CSV table of N, CA and C in Angstrom, one decimal:
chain,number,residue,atom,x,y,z
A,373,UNK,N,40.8,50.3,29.0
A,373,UNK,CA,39.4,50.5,28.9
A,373,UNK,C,38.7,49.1,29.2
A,374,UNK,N,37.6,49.0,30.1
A,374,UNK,CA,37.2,47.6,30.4
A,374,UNK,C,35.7,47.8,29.8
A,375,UNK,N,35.1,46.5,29.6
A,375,UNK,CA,33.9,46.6,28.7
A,375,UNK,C,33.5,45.9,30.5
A,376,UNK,N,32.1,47.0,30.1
A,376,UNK,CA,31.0,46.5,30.9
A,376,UNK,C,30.9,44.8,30.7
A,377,UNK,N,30.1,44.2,31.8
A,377,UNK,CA,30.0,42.8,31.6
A,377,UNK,C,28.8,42.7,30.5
A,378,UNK,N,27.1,43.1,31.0
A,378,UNK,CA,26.3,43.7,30.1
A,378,UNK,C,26.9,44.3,29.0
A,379,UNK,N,27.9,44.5,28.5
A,379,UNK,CA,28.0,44.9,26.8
A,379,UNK,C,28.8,43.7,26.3
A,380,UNK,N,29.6,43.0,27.4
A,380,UNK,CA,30.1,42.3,26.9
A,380,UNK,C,29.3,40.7,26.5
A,381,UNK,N,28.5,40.5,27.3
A,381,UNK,CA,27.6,39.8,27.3
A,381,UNK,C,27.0,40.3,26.3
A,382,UNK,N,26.1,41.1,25.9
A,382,UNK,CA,25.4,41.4,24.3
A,382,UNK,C,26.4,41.2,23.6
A,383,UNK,N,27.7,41.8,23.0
A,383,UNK,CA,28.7,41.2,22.2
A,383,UNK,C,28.6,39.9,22.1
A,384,UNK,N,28.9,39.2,22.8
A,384,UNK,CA,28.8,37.7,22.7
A,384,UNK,C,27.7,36.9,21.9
A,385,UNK,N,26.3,37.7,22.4
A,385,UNK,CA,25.3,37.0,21.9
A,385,UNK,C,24.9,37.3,20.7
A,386,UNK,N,25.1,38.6,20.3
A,386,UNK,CA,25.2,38.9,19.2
A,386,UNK,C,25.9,38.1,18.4
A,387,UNK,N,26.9,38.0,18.4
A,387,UNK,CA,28.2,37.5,17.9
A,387,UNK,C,27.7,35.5,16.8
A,388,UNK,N,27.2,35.1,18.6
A,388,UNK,CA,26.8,33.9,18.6
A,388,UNK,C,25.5,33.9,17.2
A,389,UNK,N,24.9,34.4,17.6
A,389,UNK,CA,23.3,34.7,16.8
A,389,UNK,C,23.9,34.7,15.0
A,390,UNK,N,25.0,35.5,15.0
A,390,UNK,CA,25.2,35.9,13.8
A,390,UNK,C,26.1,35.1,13.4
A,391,UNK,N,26.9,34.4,13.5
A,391,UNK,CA,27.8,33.1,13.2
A,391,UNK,C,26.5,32.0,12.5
A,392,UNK,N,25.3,31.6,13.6
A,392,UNK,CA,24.2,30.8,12.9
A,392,UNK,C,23.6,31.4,11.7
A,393,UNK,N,23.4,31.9,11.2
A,393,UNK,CA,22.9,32.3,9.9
A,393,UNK,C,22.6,31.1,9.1
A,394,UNK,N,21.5,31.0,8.5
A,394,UNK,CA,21.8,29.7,7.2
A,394,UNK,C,21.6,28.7,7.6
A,395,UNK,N,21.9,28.3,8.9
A,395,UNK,CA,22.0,26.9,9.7
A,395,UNK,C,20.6,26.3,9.7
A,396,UNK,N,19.7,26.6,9.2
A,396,UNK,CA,18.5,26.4,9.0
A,396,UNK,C,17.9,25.7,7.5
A,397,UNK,N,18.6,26.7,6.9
A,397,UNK,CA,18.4,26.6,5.0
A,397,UNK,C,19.4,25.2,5.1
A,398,UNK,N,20.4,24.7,6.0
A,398,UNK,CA,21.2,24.0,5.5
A,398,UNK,C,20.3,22.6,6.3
A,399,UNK,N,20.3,22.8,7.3
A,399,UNK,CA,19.7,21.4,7.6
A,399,UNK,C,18.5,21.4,6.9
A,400,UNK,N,17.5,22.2,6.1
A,400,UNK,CA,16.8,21.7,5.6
A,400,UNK,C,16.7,20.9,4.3
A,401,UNK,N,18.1,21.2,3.9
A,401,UNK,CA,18.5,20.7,2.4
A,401,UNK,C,19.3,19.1,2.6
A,402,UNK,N,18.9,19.1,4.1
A,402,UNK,CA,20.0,17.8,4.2
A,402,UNK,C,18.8,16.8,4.7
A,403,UNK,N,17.7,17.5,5.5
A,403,UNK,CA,16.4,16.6,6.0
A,403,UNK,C,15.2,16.1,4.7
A,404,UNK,N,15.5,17.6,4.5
A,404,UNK,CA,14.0,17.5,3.4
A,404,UNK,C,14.0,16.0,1.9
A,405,UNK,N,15.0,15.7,1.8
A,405,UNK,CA,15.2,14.8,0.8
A,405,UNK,C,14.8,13.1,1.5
A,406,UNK,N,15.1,12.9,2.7
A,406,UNK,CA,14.9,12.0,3.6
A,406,UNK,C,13.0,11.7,3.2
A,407,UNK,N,12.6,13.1,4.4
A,407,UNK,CA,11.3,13.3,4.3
A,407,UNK,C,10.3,13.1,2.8
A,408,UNK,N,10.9,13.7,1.8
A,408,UNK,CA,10.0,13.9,0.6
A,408,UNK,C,9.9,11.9,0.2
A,409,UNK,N,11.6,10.8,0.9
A,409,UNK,CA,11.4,9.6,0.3
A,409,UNK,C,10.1,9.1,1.3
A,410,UNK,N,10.7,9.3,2.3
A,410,UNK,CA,9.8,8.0,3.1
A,410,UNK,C,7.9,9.0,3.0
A,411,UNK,N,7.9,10.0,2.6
A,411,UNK,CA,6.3,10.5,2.0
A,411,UNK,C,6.3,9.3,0.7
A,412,UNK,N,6.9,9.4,-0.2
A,412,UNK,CA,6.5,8.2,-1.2
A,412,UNK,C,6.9,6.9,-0.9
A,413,UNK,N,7.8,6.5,0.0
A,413,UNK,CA,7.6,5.0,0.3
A,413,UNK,C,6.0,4.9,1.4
A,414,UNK,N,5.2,5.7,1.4
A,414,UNK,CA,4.1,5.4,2.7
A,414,UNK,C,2.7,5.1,1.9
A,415,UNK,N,2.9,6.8,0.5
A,415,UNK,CA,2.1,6.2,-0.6
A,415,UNK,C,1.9,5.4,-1.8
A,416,UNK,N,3.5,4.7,-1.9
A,416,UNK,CA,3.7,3.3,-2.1
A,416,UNK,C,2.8,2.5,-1.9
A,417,UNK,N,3.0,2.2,-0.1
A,417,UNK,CA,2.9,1.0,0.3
A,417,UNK,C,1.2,1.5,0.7
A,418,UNK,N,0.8,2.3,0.6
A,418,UNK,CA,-0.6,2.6,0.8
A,418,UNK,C,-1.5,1.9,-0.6
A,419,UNK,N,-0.8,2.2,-1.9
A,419,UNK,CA,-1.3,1.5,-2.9
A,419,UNK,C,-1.3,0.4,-3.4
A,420,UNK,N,0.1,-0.6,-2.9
A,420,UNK,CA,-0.1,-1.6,-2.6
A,420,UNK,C,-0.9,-2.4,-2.1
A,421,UNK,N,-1.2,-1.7,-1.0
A,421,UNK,CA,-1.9,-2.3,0.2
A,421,UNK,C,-3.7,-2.4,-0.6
A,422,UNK,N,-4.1,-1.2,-1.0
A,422,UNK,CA,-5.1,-1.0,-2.2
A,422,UNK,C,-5.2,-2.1,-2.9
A,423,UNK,N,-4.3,-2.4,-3.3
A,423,UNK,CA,-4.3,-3.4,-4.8
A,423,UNK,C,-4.6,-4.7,-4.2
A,424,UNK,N,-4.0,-5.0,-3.0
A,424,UNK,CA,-4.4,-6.3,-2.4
A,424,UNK,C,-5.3,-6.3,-2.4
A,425,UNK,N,-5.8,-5.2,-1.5
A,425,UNK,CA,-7.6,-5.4,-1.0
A,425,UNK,C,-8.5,-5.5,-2.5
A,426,UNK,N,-7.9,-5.3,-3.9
A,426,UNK,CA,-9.0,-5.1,-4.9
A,426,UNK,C,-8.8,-6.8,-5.1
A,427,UNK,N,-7.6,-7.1,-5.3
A,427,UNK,CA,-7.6,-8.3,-5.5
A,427,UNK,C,-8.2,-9.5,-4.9
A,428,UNK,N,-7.9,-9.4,-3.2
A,428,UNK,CA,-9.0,-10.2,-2.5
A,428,UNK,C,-10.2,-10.0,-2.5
A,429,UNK,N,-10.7,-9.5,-2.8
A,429,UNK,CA,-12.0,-8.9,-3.1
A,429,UNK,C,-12.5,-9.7,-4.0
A,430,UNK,N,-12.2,-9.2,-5.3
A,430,UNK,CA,-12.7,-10.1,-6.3
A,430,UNK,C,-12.1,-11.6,-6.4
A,431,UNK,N,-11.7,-12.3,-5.6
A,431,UNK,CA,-11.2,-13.5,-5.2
A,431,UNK,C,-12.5,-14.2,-4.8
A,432,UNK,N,-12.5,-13.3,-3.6
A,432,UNK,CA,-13.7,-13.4,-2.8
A,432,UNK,C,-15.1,-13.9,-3.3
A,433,UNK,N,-15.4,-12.6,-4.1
A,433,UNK,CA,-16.4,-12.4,-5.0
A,433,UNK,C,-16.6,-13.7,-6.0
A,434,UNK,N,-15.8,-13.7,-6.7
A,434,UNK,CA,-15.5,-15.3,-7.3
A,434,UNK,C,-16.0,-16.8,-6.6
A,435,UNK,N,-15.1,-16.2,-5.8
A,435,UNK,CA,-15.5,-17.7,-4.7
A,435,UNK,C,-16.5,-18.0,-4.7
A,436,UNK,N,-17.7,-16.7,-3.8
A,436,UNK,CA,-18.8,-17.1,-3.2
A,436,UNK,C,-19.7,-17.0,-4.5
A,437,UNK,N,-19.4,-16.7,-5.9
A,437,UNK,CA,-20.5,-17.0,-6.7
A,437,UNK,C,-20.0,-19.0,-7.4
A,438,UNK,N,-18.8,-19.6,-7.0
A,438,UNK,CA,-18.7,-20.5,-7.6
A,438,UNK,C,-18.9,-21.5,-6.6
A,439,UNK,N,-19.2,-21.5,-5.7
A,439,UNK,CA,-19.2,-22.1,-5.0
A,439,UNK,C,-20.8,-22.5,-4.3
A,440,UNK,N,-21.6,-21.3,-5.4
A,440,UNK,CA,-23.1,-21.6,-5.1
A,440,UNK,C,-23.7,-22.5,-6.0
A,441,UNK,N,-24.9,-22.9,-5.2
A,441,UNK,CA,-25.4,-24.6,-6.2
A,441,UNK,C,-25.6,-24.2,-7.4
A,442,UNK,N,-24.8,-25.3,-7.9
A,442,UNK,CA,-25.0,-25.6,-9.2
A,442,UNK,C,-23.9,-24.9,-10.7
A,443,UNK,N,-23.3,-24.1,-9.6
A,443,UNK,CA,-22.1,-23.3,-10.5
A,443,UNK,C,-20.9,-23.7,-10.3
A,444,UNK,N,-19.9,-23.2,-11.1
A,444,UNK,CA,-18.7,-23.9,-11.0
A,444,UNK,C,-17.7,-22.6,-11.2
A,445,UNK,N,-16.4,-23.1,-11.5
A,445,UNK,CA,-15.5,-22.3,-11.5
A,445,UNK,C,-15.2,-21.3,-12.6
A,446,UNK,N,-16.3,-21.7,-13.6
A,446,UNK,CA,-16.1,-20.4,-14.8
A,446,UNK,C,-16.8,-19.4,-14.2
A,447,UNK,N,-18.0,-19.4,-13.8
A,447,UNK,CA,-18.9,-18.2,-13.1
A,447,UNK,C,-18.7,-17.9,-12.2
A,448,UNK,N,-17.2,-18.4,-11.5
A,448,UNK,CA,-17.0,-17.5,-10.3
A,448,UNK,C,-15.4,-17.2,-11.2
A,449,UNK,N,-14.7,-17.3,-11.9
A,449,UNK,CA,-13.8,-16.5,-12.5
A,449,UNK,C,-14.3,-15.0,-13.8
A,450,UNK,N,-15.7,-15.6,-13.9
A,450,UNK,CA,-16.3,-14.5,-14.6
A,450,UNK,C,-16.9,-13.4,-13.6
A,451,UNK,N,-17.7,-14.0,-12.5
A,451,UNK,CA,-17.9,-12.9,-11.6
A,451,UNK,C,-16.4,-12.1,-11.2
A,452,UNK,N,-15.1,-12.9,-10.6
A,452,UNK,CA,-14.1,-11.8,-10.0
A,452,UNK,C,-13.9,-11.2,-11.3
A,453,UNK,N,-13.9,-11.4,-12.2
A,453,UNK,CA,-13.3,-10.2,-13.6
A,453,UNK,C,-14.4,-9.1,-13.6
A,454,UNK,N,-15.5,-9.4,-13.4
A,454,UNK,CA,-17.2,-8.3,-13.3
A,454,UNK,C,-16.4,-7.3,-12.0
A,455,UNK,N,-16.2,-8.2,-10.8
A,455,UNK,CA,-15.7,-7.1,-9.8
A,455,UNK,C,-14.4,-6.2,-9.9
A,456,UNK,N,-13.3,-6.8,-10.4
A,456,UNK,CA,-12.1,-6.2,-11.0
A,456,UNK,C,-12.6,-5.0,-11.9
A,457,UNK,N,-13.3,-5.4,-13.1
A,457,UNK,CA,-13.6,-4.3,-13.8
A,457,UNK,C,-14.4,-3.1,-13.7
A,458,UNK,N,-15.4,-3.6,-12.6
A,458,UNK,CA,-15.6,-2.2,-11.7
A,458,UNK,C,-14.7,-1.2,-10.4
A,459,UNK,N,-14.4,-2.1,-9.9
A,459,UNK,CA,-13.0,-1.6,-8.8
A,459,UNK,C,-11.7,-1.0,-9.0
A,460,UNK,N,-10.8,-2.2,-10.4
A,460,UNK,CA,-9.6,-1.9,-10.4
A,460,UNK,C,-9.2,-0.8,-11.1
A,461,UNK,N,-10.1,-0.3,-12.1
A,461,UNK,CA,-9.3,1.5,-12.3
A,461,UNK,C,-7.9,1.2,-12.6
A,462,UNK,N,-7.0,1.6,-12.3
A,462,UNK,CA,-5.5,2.2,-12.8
A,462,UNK,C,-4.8,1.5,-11.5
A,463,UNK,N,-5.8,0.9,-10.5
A,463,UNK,CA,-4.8,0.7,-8.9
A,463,UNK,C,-4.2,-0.6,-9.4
A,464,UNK,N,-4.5,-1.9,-9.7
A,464,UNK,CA,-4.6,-3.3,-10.2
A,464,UNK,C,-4.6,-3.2,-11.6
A,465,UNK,N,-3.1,-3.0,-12.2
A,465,UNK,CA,-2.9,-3.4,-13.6
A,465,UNK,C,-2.6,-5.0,-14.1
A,466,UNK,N,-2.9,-5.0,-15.6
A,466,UNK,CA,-2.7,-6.4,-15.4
A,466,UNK,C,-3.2,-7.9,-14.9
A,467,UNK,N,-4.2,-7.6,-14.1
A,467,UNK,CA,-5.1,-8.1,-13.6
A,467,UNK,C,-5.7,-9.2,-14.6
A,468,UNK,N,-5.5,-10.7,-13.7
A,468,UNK,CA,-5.6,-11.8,-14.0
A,468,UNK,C,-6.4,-12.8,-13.0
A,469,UNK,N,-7.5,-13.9,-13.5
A,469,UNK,CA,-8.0,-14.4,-12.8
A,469,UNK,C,-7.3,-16.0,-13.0
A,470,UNK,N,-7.8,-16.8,-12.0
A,470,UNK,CA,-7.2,-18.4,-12.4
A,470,UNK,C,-8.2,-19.1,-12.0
A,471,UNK,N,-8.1,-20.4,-12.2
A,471,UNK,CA,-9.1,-21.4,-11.4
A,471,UNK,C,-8.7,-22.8,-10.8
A,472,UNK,N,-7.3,-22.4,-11.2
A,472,UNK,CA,-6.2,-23.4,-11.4
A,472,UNK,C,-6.1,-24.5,-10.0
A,473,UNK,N,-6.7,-25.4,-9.8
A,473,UNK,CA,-6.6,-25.9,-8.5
A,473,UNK,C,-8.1,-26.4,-8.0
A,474,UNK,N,-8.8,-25.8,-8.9
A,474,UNK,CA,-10.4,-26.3,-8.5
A,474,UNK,C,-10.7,-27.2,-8.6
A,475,UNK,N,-11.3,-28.4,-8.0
A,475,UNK,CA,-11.8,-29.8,-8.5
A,475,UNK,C,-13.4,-30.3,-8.4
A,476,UNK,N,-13.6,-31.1,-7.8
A,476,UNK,CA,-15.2,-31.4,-7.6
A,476,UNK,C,-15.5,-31.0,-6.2
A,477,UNK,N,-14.8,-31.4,-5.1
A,477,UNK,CA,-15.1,-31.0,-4.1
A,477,UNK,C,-14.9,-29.6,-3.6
A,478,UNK,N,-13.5,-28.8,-4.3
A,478,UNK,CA,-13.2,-27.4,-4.0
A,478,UNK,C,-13.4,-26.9,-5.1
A,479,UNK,N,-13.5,-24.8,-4.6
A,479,UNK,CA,-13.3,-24.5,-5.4
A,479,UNK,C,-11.9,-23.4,-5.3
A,480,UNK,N,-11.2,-23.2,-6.3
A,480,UNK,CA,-9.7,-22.0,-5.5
A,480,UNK,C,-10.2,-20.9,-7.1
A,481,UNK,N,-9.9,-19.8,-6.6
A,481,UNK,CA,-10.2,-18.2,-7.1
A,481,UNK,C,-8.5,-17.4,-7.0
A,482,UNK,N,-7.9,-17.2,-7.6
A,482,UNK,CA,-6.4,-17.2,-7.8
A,482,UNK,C,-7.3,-15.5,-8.9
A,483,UNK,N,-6.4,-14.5,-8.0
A,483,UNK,CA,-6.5,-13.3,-8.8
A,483,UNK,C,-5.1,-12.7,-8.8
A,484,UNK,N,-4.5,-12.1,-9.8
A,484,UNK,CA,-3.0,-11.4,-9.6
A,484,UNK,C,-2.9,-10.4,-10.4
A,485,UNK,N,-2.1,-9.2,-10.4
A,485,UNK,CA,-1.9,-8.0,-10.9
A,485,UNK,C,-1.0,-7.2,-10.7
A,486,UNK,N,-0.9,-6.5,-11.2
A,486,UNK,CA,0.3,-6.0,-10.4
A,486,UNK,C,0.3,-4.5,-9.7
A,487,UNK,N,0.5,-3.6,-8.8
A,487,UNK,CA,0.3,-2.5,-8.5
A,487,UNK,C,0.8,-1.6,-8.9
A,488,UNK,N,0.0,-0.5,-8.9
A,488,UNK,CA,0.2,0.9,-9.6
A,488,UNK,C,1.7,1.0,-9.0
A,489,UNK,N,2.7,1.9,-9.9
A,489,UNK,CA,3.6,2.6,-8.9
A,489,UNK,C,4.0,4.2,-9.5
A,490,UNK,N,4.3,4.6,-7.8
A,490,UNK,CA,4.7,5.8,-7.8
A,490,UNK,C,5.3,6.9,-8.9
A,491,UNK,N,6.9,6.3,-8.8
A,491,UNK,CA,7.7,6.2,-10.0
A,491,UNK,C,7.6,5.8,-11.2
A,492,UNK,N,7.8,6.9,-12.4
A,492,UNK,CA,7.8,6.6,-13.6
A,492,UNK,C,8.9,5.6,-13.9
A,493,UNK,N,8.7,4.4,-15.1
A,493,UNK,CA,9.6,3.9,-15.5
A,493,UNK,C,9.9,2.9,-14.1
A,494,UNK,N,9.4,2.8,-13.3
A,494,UNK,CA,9.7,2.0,-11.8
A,494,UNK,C,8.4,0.7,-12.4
A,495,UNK,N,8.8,-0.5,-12.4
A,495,UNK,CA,7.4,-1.3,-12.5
A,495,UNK,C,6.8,-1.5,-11.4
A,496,UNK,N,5.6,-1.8,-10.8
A,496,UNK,CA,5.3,-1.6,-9.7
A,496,UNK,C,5.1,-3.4,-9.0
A,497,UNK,N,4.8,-3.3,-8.0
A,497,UNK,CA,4.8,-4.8,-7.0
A,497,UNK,C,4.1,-5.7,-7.8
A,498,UNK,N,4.0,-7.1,-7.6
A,498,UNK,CA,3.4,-7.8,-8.7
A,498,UNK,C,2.5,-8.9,-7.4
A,499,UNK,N,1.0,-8.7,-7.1
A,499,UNK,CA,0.1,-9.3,-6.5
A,499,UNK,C,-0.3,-10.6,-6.6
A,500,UNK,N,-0.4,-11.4,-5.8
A,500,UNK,CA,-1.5,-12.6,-5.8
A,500,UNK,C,-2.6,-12.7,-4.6
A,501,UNK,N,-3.6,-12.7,-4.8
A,501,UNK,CA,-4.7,-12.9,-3.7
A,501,UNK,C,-5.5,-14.1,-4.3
A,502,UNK,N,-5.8,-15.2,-2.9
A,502,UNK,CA,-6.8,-16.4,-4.1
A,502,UNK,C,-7.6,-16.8,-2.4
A,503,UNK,N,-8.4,-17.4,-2.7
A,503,UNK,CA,-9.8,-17.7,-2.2
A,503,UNK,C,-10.1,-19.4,-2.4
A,504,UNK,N,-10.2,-19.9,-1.5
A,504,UNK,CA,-10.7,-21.2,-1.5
A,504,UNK,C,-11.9,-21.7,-1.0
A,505,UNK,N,-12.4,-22.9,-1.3
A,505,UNK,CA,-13.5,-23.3,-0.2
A,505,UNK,C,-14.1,-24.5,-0.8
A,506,UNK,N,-15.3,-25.2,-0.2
A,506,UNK,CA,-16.0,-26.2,-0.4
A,506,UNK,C,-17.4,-26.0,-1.5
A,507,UNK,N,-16.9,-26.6,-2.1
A,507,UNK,CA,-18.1,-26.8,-2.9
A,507,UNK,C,-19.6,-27.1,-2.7
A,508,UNK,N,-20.7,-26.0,-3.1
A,508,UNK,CA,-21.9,-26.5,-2.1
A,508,UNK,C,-22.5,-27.5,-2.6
A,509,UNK,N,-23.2,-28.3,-2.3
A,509,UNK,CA,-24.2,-29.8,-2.8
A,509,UNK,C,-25.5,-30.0,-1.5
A,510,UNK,N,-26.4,-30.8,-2.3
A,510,UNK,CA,-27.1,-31.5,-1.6
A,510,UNK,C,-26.6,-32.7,-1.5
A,511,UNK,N,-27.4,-33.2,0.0
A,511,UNK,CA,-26.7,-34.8,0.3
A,511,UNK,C,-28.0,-35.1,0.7
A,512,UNK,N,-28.6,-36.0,0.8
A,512,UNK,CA,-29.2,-37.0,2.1
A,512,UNK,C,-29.0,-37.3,3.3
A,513,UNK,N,-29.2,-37.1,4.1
A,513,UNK,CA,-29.6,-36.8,5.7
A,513,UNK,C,-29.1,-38.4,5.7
A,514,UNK,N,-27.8,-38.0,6.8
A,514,UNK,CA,-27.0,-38.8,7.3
A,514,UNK,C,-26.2,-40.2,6.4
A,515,UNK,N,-25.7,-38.8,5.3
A,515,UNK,CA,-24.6,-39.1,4.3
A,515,UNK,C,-23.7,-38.1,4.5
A,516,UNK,N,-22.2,-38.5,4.0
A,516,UNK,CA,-21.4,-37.2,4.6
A,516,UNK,C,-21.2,-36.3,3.2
């Protein structure tokens, strides 16, 4: 008895089709764990990246209020704590100001904290953002 080519050909493919079964459920059990990490390493580094920007910010903030006439480095570490405490929420825990480095002619704005994380029981990244500049004054015209 000879099998048609046509039957034998469907036999085959049949055959083939039905050997794959599952092959689907299984690579997904071997991908999806991959995928689910690098989704939380992206919203990791997304909140990190947050925490920076709250940080420089009130650095910032700091700076340019201590560095206006006639103020100094407490009223620009009290302004970045004013901006932190509106901003940082839960993103910027820990959150610390400095002035450590300021003198008569500069002023430096040192903010640090540390960022939210993902993971329970995981501590999260630990921040520094700081801000420097020149102290403003009056001088007399053609004094330096």
């Amino acid at each position: 008895m000879m099998l048609s080519r046509a039957r034998l050909t469907a036999w085959w493919h049949g055959r083939r089709f039905q050997d794959d079964r599952g092959d689907t459920s299984m690579q997904m059990a071997i991908v999806f764990p991959f995928v689910l990490l690098l989704t939380v390493a992206v919203i990791q580094a997304s909140m990190w990246y947050y925490a920076r920007q709250i940080a420089l910010t009130a650095a910032r903030e700091g700076l340019s209020t201590a560095r206006s006439y006639q103020a100094g480095p407490a009223e620009g570490a009290t302004r970045a704590r004013d901006v932190l405490n509106r901003t940082a929420g839960d993103s910027l825990m820990s959150a610390g100001v400095s002035t450590t480095g300021s003198g008569a002619q500069r002023i430096r704005i040192e903010v640090s904290g540390t960022a939210q994380s993902m993971l329970p029981g995981v501590p999260g990244l630990h921040i520094t953002q700081s801000a420097s500049g020149t102290v403003e004054r009056w001088t007399k015209p053609g004094t330096p």
